Amino acid sequence: MKVIAINGSPRKEGNTAALLKELTSKLEAEGIETETIHIGGKKVRGCTACMKCFENKDSKCVFDDDGINECITKMKDADGIVIGSPTYFADVNTETKALIDRAGFVSIANGGFFSRKAGAAVVAVRRAGAVHAYDTINHLFGITNMITVGSSYWNLGVGLNPGDVNEDAEGMQTMSNLASNMAWLLKKINAE
């Protein structure tokens, strides 16, 4: 079993990364293989709704120059998908939104290959707006027939400067509980 975690933050070692690291380390301890991909801060193209993915049906976005297709392939091959984003003006940042839109379209256009995978949103926030960002990521899971994994609170951590989220005990506990829930679900799904 494998979980792919995608970090949409432009800060490679920022608070989103710290939350994902807490989550993936707990998943690894549960015997789940993980891989983290960092897309934040890269020039990532947004979806243009060109519908070429529906014409080509090759499990790829027609734009193949920014790493999103690599993410889509890894998401397709994984049992679980975690998408992490910082909160920008009460929503996900642009790189994360581009991934959501393009990966969602490609999955739907190619027989719904995200269907019944486990999905979890992880959001870093300074103070407010995180629930909207959390919802944005979860909308991808809902529209692509995925199973959304929750925790003991919304999957978020609070911090401003890189590393501050490590001091958010409740946020870190939420990541630990999320990992436990995702590992439990993946083991149940794969036991069939």
XYZ file of C-alpha atoms in Angstrom:
192
model
C 0.000 0.000 0.000
C 1.206 3.458 -0.857
C 0.147 7.015 -0.082
C 1.273 9.926 -2.226
C 1.436 13.269 -0.397
C 1.596 16.444 -2.465
C 2.872 19.657 -0.924
C 1.435 22.694 -2.689
C 3.241 25.248 -0.521
C 5.985 27.382 -2.075
C 7.895 26.880 1.196
C 9.480 23.476 0.738
C 10.232 23.225 4.467
C 7.339 25.323 5.750
C 4.332 24.518 7.895
C 2.521 22.479 5.238
C 5.635 20.311 4.912
C 5.822 19.871 8.695
C 2.200 18.696 8.824
C 2.758 16.293 5.926
C 5.943 14.991 7.551
C 4.077 14.243 10.790
C 1.371 12.441 8.811
C 3.701 10.442 6.552
C 6.009 9.391 9.399
C 3.000 7.957 11.255
C 1.795 6.220 8.075
C 5.261 4.688 7.619
C 5.133 3.460 11.237
C 1.824 1.754 10.308
C 3.548 -0.068 7.433
C 2.243 2.207 4.661
C 4.782 3.336 2.060
C 4.733 7.098 1.410
C 6.179 9.536 -1.075
C 6.000 13.310 -0.881
C 6.105 15.510 -3.970
C 6.631 19.251 -3.725
C 4.867 21.309 -6.412
C 4.568 24.652 -4.638
C 6.554 27.568 -5.990
C 6.936 25.955 -9.404
C 5.405 27.397 -12.554
C 2.271 25.316 -12.678
C -0.335 25.973 -15.326
C -4.010 26.140 -14.396
C -6.669 24.105 -16.151
C -8.075 25.738 -19.285
C -11.046 23.347 -19.641
C -9.813 22.488 -23.134
C -11.248 18.968 -22.695
C -8.292 17.373 -24.521
C -8.067 14.832 -21.681
C -11.531 13.606 -22.695
C -10.445 13.380 -26.354
C -7.021 11.802 -25.778
C -7.955 9.458 -22.915
C -4.261 8.851 -22.163
C -4.412 9.543 -18.399
C -2.555 12.826 -18.905
C -3.242 16.510 -19.133
C -2.401 17.949 -22.543
C -0.027 20.409 -20.807
C 3.036 18.291 -20.132
C 5.676 20.815 -19.129
C 5.185 21.497 -15.418
C 5.198 18.268 -13.392
C 1.438 17.916 -12.926
C 1.326 14.811 -15.130
C 3.966 13.196 -12.902
C 1.681 13.909 -9.931
C -1.341 12.511 -11.761
C 0.514 9.283 -12.587
C 1.653 8.855 -8.984
C -1.854 9.668 -7.701
C -3.320 7.089 -10.105
C -0.910 4.406 -8.885
C -1.318 5.164 -5.152
C -3.855 3.694 -2.752
C -4.173 6.976 -0.878
C -3.749 10.631 -1.810
C -2.954 13.484 0.564
C -2.989 17.038 -0.745
C -1.427 19.708 1.443
C -1.818 23.442 0.967
C -1.182 26.659 2.827
C -4.149 28.996 3.248
C -4.085 31.961 0.848
C -6.957 34.413 1.218
C -9.178 31.724 2.768
C -8.467 29.074 0.119
C -5.761 26.858 -1.377
C -2.879 28.452 -3.262
C -2.746 28.497 -7.061
C -0.443 25.502 -7.496
C -2.733 23.338 -5.385
C -5.817 24.534 -7.262
C -4.173 23.770 -10.610
C -3.392 20.237 -9.411
C -6.957 19.721 -8.173
C -8.559 20.926 -11.411
C -6.255 19.139 -13.816
C -5.977 15.854 -11.890
C -9.733 15.796 -11.347
C -10.516 16.307 -15.018
C -7.965 13.707 -16.132
C -9.275 11.112 -13.664
C -12.899 11.646 -14.719
C -11.947 11.637 -18.427
C -10.188 8.304 -18.051
C -12.780 6.128 -16.367
C -12.558 7.665 -12.903
C -9.262 6.139 -11.838
C -9.322 7.948 -8.456
C -12.506 6.108 -7.511
C -12.411 4.440 -4.077
C -8.947 5.694 -3.214
C -8.530 7.204 0.248
C -8.048 10.966 0.218
C -7.096 13.473 2.885
C -6.696 17.231 2.869
C -3.998 18.860 5.011
C -4.002 22.624 5.488
C -1.577 25.028 7.161
C -3.023 28.339 8.329
C -1.883 31.453 10.141
C -5.233 32.190 11.784
C -8.442 31.779 9.744
C -9.728 30.611 6.360
C -8.408 27.072 6.611
C -11.806 25.389 6.603
C -12.549 26.796 3.155
C -9.174 25.541 1.867
C -9.900 22.166 3.499
C -13.271 22.044 1.722
C -11.700 22.925 -1.635
C -9.389 19.918 -1.467
C -12.153 17.638 -0.211
C -14.339 18.645 -3.167
C -11.850 16.867 -5.445
C -12.266 13.691 -3.424
C -16.048 13.931 -3.513
C -16.394 14.563 -7.241
C -13.974 11.771 -8.154
C -15.631 9.044 -6.038
C -12.876 8.920 -3.428
C -13.279 8.110 0.259
C -12.438 11.174 2.345
C -10.485 10.480 5.530
C -10.980 12.693 8.546
C -9.459 12.988 11.976
C -10.374 14.197 15.452
C -10.584 17.778 14.114
C -10.295 19.377 10.690
C -6.960 18.353 9.185
C -5.121 21.591 9.811
C -2.309 23.116 11.786
C -1.770 26.695 12.935
C 1.479 28.619 12.463
C 2.875 31.686 10.743
C 6.621 31.269 10.347
C 8.143 28.058 8.981
C 8.150 25.475 11.763
C 5.617 27.278 13.984
C 3.075 24.535 13.320
C 5.294 22.109 15.254
C 4.228 24.000 18.383
C 0.543 23.396 17.599
C 0.038 20.293 19.751
C -3.577 19.825 18.673
C -2.662 20.178 14.994
C 0.110 17.605 15.301
C -2.206 15.235 17.192
C -4.760 15.706 14.410
C -2.118 14.593 11.877
C -1.290 11.545 13.982
C -4.977 10.605 14.252
C -5.428 11.219 10.523
C -2.545 8.846 9.769
C -4.065 6.205 12.023
C -7.457 6.550 10.323
C -5.969 6.454 6.832
C -3.848 3.396 7.646
C -6.885 1.622 9.130
C -9.007 2.403 6.059
C -6.319 1.343 3.573
C -5.808 -1.934 5.406
C -9.568 -2.596 5.357
C -9.839 -1.755 1.650
C -6.853 -3.935 0.756
C -8.060 -6.867 2.900
C -10.862 -7.573 0.411
